[in-house]
PDB file of C-alpha atoms in Angstrom:
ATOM      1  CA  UNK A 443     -45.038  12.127 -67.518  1.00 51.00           C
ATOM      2  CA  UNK A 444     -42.911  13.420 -64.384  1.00 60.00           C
ATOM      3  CA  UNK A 445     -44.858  15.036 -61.309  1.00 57.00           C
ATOM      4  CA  UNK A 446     -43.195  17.475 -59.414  1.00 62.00           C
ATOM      5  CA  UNK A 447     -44.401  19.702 -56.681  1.00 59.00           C
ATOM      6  CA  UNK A 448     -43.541  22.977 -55.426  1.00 64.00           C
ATOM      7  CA  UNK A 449     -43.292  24.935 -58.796  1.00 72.00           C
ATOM      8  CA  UNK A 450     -44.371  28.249 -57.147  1.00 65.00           C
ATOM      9  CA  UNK A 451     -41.024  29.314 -57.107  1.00 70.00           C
ATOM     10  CA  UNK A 452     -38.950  31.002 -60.164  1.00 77.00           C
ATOM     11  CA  UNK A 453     -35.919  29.285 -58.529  1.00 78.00           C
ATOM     12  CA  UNK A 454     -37.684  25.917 -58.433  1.00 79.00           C
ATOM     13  CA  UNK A 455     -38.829  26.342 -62.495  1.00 82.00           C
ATOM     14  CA  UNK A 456     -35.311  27.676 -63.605  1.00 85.00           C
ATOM     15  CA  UNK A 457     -34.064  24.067 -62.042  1.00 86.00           C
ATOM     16  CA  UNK A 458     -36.719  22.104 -63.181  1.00 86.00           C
ATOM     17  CA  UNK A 459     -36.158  23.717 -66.962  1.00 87.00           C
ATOM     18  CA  UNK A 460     -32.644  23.594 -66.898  1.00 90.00           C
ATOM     19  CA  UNK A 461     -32.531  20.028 -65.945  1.00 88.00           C
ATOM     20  CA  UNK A 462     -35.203  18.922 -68.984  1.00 88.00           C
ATOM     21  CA  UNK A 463     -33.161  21.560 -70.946  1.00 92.00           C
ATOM     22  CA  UNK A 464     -36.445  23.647 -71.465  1.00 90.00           C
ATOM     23  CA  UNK A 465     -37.059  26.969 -71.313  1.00 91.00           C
ATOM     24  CA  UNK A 466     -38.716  29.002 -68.859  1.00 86.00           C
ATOM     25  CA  UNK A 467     -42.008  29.522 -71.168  1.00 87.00           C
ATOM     26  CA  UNK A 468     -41.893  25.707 -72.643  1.00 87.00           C
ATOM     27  CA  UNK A 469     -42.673  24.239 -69.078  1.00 83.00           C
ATOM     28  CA  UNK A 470     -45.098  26.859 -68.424  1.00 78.00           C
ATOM     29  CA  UNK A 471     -46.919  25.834 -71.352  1.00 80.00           C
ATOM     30  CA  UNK A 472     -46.624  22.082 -70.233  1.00 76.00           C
ATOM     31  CA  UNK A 473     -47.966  22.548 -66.501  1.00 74.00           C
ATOM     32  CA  UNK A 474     -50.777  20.526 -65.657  1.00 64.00           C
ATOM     33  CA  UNK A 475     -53.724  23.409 -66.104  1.00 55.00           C
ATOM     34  CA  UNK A 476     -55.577  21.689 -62.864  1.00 54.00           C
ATOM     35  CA  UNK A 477     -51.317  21.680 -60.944  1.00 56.00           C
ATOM     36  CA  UNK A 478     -51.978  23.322 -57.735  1.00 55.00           C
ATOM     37  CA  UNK A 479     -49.594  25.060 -55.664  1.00 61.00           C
ATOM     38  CA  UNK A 480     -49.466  23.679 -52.145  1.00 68.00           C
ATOM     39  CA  UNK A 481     -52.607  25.201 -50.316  1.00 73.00           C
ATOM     40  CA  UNK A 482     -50.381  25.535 -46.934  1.00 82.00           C
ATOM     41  CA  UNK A 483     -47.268  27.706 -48.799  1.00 85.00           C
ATOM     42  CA  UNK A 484     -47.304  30.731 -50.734  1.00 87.00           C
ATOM     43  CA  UNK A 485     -43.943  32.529 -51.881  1.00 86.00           C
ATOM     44  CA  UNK A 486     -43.892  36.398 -52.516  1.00 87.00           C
ATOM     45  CA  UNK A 487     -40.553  37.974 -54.961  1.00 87.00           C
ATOM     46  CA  UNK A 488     -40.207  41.733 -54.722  1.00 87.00           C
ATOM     47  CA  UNK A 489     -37.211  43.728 -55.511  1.00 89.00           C
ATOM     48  CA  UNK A 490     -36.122  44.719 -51.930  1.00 90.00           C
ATOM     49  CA  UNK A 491     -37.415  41.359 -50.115  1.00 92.00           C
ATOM     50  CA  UNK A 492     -38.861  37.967 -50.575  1.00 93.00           C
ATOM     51  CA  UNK A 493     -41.585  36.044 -48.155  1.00 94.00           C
ATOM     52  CA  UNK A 494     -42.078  32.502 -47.593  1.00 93.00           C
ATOM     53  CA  UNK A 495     -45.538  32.003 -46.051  1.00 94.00           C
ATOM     54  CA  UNK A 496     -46.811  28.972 -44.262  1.00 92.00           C
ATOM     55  CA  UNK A 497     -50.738  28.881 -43.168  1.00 91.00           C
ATOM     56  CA  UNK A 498     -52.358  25.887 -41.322  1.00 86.00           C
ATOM     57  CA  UNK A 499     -49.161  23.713 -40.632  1.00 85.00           C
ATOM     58  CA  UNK A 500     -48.292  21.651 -37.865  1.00 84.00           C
ATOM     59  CA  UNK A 501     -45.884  22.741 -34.669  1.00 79.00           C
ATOM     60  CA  UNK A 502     -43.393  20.240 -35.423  1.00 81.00           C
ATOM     61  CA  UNK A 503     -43.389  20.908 -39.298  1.00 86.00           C
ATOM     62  CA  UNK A 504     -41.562  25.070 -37.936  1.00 89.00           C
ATOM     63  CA  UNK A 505     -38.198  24.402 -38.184  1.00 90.00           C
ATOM     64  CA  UNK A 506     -37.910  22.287 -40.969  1.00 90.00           C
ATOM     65  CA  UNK A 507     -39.743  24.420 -43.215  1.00 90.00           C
ATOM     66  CA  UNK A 508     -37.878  27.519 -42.223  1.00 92.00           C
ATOM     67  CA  UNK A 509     -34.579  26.213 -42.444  1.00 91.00           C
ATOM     68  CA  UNK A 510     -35.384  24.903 -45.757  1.00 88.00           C
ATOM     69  CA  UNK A 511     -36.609  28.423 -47.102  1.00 90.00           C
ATOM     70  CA  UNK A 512     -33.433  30.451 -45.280  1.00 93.00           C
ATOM     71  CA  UNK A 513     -30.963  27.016 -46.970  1.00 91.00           C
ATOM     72  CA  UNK A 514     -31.617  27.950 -50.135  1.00 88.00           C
ATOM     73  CA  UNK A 515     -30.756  31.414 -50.098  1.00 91.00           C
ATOM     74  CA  UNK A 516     -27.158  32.872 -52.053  1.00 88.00           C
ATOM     75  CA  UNK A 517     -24.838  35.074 -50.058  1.00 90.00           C
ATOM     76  CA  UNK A 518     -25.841  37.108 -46.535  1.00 95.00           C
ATOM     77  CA  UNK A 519     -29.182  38.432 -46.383  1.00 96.00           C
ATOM     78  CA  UNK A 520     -31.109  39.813 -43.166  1.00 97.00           C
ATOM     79  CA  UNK A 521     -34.124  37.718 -41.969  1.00 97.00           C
ATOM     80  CA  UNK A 522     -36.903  38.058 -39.601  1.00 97.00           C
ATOM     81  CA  UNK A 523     -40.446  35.987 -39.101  1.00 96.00           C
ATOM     82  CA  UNK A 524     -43.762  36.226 -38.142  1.00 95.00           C
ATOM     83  CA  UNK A 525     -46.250  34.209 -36.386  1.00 92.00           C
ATOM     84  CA  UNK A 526     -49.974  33.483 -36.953  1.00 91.00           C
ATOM     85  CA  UNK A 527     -52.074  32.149 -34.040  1.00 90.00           C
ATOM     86  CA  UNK A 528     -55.618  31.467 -33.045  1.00 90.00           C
ATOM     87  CA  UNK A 529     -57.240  32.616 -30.003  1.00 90.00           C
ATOM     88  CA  UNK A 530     -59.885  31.388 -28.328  1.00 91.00           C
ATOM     89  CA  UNK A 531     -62.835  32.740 -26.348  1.00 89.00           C
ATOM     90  CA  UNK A 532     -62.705  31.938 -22.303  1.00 89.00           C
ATOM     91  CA  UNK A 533     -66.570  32.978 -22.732  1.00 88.00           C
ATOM     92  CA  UNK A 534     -66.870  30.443 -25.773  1.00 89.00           C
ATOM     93  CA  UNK A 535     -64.943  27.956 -26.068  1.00 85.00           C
ATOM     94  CA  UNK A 536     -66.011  27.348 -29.635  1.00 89.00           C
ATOM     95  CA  UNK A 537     -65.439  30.871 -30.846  1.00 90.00           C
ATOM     96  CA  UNK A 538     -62.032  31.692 -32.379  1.00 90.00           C
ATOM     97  CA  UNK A 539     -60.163  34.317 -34.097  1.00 89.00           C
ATOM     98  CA  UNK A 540     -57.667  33.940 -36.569  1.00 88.00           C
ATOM     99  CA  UNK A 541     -54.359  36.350 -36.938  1.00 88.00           C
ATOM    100  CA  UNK A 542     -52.242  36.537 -39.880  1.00 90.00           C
ATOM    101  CA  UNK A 543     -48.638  36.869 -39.958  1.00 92.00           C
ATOM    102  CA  UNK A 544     -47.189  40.508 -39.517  1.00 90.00           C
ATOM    103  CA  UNK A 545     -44.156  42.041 -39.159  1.00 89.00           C
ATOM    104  CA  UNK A 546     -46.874  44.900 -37.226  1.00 87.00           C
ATOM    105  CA  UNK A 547     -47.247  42.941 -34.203  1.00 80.00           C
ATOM    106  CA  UNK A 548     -45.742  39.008 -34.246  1.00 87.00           C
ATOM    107  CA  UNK A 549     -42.313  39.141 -34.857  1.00 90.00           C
ATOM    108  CA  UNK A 550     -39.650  37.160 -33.196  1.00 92.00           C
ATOM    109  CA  UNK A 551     -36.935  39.500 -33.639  1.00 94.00           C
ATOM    110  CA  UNK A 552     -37.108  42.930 -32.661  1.00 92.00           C
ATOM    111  CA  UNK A 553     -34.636  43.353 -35.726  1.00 95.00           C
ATOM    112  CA  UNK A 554     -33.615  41.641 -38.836  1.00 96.00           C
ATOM    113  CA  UNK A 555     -30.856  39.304 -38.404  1.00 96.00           C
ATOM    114  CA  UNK A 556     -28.085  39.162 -40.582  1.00 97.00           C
ATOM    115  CA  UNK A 557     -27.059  35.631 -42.192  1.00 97.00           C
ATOM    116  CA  UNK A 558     -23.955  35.607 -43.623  1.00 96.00           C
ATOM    117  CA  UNK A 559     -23.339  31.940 -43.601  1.00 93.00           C
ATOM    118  CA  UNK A 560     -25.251  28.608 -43.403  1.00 91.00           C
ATOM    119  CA  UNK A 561     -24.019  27.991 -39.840  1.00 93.00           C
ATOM    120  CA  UNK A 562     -25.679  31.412 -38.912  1.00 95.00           C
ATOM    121  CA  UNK A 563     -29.164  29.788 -39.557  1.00 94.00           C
ATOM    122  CA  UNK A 564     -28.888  27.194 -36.450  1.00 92.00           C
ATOM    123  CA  UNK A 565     -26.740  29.213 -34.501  1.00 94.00           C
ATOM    124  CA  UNK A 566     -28.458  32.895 -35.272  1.00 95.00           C
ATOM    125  CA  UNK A 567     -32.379  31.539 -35.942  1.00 95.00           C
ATOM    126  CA  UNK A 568     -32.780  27.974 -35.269  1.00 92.00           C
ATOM    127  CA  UNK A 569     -31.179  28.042 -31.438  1.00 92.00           C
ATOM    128  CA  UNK A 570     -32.548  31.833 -31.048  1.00 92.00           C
ATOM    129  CA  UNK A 571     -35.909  30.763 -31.407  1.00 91.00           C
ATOM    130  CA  UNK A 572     -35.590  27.138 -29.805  1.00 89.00           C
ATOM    131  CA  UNK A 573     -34.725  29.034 -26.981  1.00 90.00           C
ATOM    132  CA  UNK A 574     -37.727  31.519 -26.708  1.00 87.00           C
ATOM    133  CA  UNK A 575     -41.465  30.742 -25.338  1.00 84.00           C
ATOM    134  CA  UNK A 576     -42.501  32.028 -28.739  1.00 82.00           C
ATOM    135  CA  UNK A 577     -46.383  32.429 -27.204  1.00 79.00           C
ATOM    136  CA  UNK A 578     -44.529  35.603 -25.588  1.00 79.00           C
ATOM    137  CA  UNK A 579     -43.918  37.300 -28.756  1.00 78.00           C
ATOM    138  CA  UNK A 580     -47.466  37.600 -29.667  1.00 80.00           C
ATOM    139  CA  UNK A 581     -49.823  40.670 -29.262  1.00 74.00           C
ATOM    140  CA  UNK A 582     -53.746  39.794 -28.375  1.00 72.00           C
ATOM    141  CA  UNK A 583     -56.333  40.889 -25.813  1.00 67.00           C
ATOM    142  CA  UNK A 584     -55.734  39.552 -22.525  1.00 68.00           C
ATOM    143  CA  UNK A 585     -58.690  39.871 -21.373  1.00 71.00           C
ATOM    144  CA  UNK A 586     -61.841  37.255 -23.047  1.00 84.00           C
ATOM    145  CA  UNK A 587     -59.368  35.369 -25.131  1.00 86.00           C
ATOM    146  CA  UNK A 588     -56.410  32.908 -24.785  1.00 87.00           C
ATOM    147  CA  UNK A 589     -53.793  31.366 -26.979  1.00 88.00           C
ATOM    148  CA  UNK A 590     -54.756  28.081 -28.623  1.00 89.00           C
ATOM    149  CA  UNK A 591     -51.796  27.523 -31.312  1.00 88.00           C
ATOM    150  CA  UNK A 592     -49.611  28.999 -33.582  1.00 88.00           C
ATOM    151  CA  UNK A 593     -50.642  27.513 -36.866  1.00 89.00           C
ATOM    152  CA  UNK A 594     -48.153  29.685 -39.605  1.00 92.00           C
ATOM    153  CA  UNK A 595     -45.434  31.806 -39.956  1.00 95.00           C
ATOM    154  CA  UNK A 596     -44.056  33.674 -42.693  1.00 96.00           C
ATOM    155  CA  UNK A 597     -40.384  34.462 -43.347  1.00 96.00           C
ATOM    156  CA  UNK A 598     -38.975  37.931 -44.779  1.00 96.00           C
ATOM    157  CA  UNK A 599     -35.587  37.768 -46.399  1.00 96.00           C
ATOM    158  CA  UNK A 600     -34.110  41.020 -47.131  1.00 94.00           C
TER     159      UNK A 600
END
């Protein structure tokens, strides 16, 4: 029996199959019924654009995740990401509000940003956004509410 996690991916399954010399559908058929995808990541494929999307993870867990996801990418592509961030009530401290990652109003770059190497990640995206106070990128009520974290992100590759 071999465990292996983070099958969500097509790209992930076409390794995993190619290395037991299986095809696509005979490891589908041979996935644990009760596998679960990790609760934290979900992956989206479309035809124009893919999204990596990471919900309740830590601060210090950001840039390895995302430059894992833009790593394994072939040839340029154009990238941008999205924050999701609590607020919290100055009224109530115990109320929050929870909002999800969208290009509509928490992106970090105003545009796309072309990667057309693997050194453009650090120097284009890792360094840009080390370099930004990332809490001034989002869009919430001034008034009643405050930051209290960023807790996900999710990455578009185009």
């Amino acid at each position: 029996m071999v465990y292996i996690s983070n099958l969500s991916r097509p790209a992930n399954q076409m390794l995993v199959a190619k290395q037991y010399k299986v095809s696509i559908e005979t490891l589908n058929k041979h996935i644990s019924a009760d596998y679960k995808a990790d609760s934290k990541y979900r992956f989206y494929n479309g035809k124009q654009m893919e999204s990596h999307l990471y919900e309740g993870i830590q601060p210090a867990e950001f840039y390895d995740k995302l430059e894992n996801a833009l790593a394994s990418q072939k040839g340029a592509f154009k990238v941008n990401i999205a924050l999701g961030y609590d607020l919290v009530s100055l009224a109530d401290g115990e109320e929050t509000r929870y909002f999800h990652p969208n290009l509509a109003n928490t992106y970090v770059f105003n545009t796309p940003v072309a990667i057309n190497s693997r050194a453009d990640i650090r120097k284009k995206v890792i360094s840009e956004i080390r370099s930004m106070e990332l809490a001034n990128k989002l869009n919430y009520p001034s008034s009643g509410y405050k930051l209290k974290s960023i807790t996900g992100f999710k990455i578009y590759i185009y």
